[in-house]
């Protein structure tokens, strides 16, 4: 559940990578990204957005919120793996 993600980001320590959608019930991915970026310890964690939103405006909103990468569905598992690997290997 989206609210679980919010609760866990507040409670747990470090993350290597966060994968989220934009469209979620009760808490959208953009609010989750803002929350993650507001925490000093998690400000640099890479955030990959995988979503059905396909417009450039949606991409710009996600990236403006602090996403590190954006993939539009439908997406192949290899694309997600490749994006995650790229984010994980990028210098902080």
mmCIF file of C-alpha atoms in Angstrom:
data_model
loop_
_atom_site.group_PDB
_atom_site.id
_atom_site.type_symbol
_atom_site.label_atom_id
_atom_site.label_comp_id
_atom_site.label_asym_id
_atom_site.label_seq_id
_atom_site.Cartn_x
_atom_site.Cartn_y
_atom_site.Cartn_z
ATOM 1 C CA UNK A 1 0.000 0.000 0.000
ATOM 2 C CA UNK A 2 1.250 3.520 -0.716
ATOM 3 C CA UNK A 3 0.803 4.634 2.872
ATOM 4 C CA UNK A 4 2.998 1.702 3.930
ATOM 5 C CA UNK A 5 5.767 3.075 1.726
ATOM 6 C CA UNK A 6 5.465 6.449 3.408
ATOM 7 C CA UNK A 7 5.534 4.876 6.862
ATOM 8 C CA UNK A 8 8.522 2.684 6.005
ATOM 9 C CA UNK A 9 10.562 5.534 4.570
ATOM 10 C CA UNK A 10 10.106 7.352 7.870
ATOM 11 C CA UNK A 11 10.937 4.349 10.025
ATOM 12 C CA UNK A 12 13.787 2.569 8.257
ATOM 13 C CA UNK A 13 17.318 3.704 7.617
ATOM 14 C CA UNK A 14 18.989 3.529 4.249
ATOM 15 C CA UNK A 15 17.686 2.456 0.847
ATOM 16 C CA UNK A 16 19.670 1.656 -2.248
ATOM 17 C CA UNK A 17 16.775 2.344 -4.625
ATOM 18 C CA UNK A 18 13.089 3.278 -4.516
ATOM 19 C CA UNK A 19 10.728 2.190 -7.302
ATOM 20 C CA UNK A 20 7.323 3.849 -7.389
ATOM 21 C CA UNK A 21 4.380 4.608 -9.618
ATOM 22 C CA UNK A 22 2.798 8.023 -9.997
ATOM 23 C CA UNK A 23 -0.785 6.771 -9.847
ATOM 24 C CA UNK A 24 -1.492 5.149 -6.486
ATOM 25 C CA UNK A 25 -4.530 5.362 -4.213
ATOM 26 C CA UNK A 26 -4.446 7.699 -1.208
ATOM 27 C CA UNK A 27 -0.827 8.763 -1.739
ATOM 28 C CA UNK A 28 0.467 9.463 -5.211
ATOM 29 C CA UNK A 29 4.046 8.794 -6.191
ATOM 30 C CA UNK A 30 4.892 12.485 -6.466
ATOM 31 C CA UNK A 31 3.997 13.043 -2.811
ATOM 32 C CA UNK A 32 6.057 9.994 -1.883
ATOM 33 C CA UNK A 33 9.024 11.391 -3.827
ATOM 34 C CA UNK A 34 8.680 14.783 -2.088
ATOM 35 C CA UNK A 35 8.608 13.023 1.292
ATOM 36 C CA UNK A 36 11.705 10.980 0.491
ATOM 37 C CA UNK A 37 13.610 13.994 -0.796
ATOM 38 C CA UNK A 38 12.710 16.000 2.325
ATOM 39 C CA UNK A 39 14.602 13.570 4.574
ATOM 40 C CA UNK A 40 18.276 14.464 4.833
ATOM 41 C CA UNK A 41 19.420 10.834 5.085
ATOM 42 C CA UNK A 42 17.437 9.804 2.012
ATOM 43 C CA UNK A 43 17.822 12.916 -0.108
ATOM 44 C CA UNK A 44 20.225 11.210 -2.517
ATOM 45 C CA UNK A 45 18.579 7.787 -2.855
ATOM 46 C CA UNK A 46 17.802 7.051 -6.522
ATOM 47 C CA UNK A 47 14.075 6.971 -7.319
ATOM 48 C CA UNK A 48 12.803 5.135 -10.384
ATOM 49 C CA UNK A 49 9.269 5.955 -11.502
ATOM 50 C CA UNK A 50 7.496 3.232 -13.514
ATOM 51 C CA UNK A 51 4.044 4.407 -14.533
ATOM 52 C CA UNK A 52 1.259 4.387 -17.097
ATOM 53 C CA UNK A 53 1.661 8.156 -17.443
ATOM 54 C CA UNK A 54 3.098 8.607 -20.922
ATOM 55 C CA UNK A 55 3.193 12.344 -21.515
ATOM 56 C CA UNK A 56 6.225 14.585 -21.391
ATOM 57 C CA UNK A 57 4.354 16.677 -18.820
ATOM 58 C CA UNK A 58 4.033 13.626 -16.540
ATOM 59 C CA UNK A 59 7.730 12.899 -16.957
ATOM 60 C CA UNK A 60 8.598 16.524 -16.216
ATOM 61 C CA UNK A 61 6.438 16.513 -13.062
ATOM 62 C CA UNK A 62 8.096 13.335 -11.784
ATOM 63 C CA UNK A 63 11.597 14.543 -12.549
ATOM 64 C CA UNK A 64 10.772 17.957 -11.069
ATOM 65 C CA UNK A 65 9.587 16.238 -7.889
ATOM 66 C CA UNK A 66 12.977 14.551 -7.581
ATOM 67 C CA UNK A 67 12.733 11.294 -9.526
ATOM 68 C CA UNK A 68 16.041 10.012 -10.855
ATOM 69 C CA UNK A 69 14.593 8.127 -13.844
ATOM 70 C CA UNK A 70 11.203 7.650 -15.498
ATOM 71 C CA UNK A 71 9.824 4.693 -17.458
ATOM 72 C CA UNK A 72 6.398 4.566 -19.108
ATOM 73 C CA UNK A 73 4.387 1.333 -19.078
ATOM 74 C CA UNK A 74 4.182 -1.012 -20.772
ATOM 75 C CA UNK A 75 7.777 -1.712 -19.926
ATOM 76 C CA UNK A 76 9.829 -4.863 -20.219
ATOM 77 C CA UNK A 77 11.435 -6.299 -17.072
ATOM 78 C CA UNK A 78 14.833 -5.879 -18.714
ATOM 79 C CA UNK A 79 14.187 -2.128 -19.069
ATOM 80 C CA UNK A 80 13.469 -1.856 -15.336
ATOM 81 C CA UNK A 81 16.574 -3.915 -14.527
ATOM 82 C CA UNK A 82 18.719 -1.802 -16.821
ATOM 83 C CA UNK A 83 17.411 1.470 -15.359
ATOM 84 C CA UNK A 84 17.870 0.200 -11.788
ATOM 85 C CA UNK A 85 21.410 -0.982 -12.519
ATOM 86 C CA UNK A 86 22.267 2.346 -14.086
ATOM 87 C CA UNK A 87 20.939 4.263 -11.080
ATOM 88 C CA UNK A 88 22.722 1.989 -8.626
ATOM 89 C CA UNK A 89 26.045 2.340 -10.402
ATOM 90 C CA UNK A 90 25.830 6.138 -10.784
ATOM 91 C CA UNK A 91 27.955 8.215 -8.440
ATOM 92 C CA UNK A 92 25.929 9.830 -5.640
#
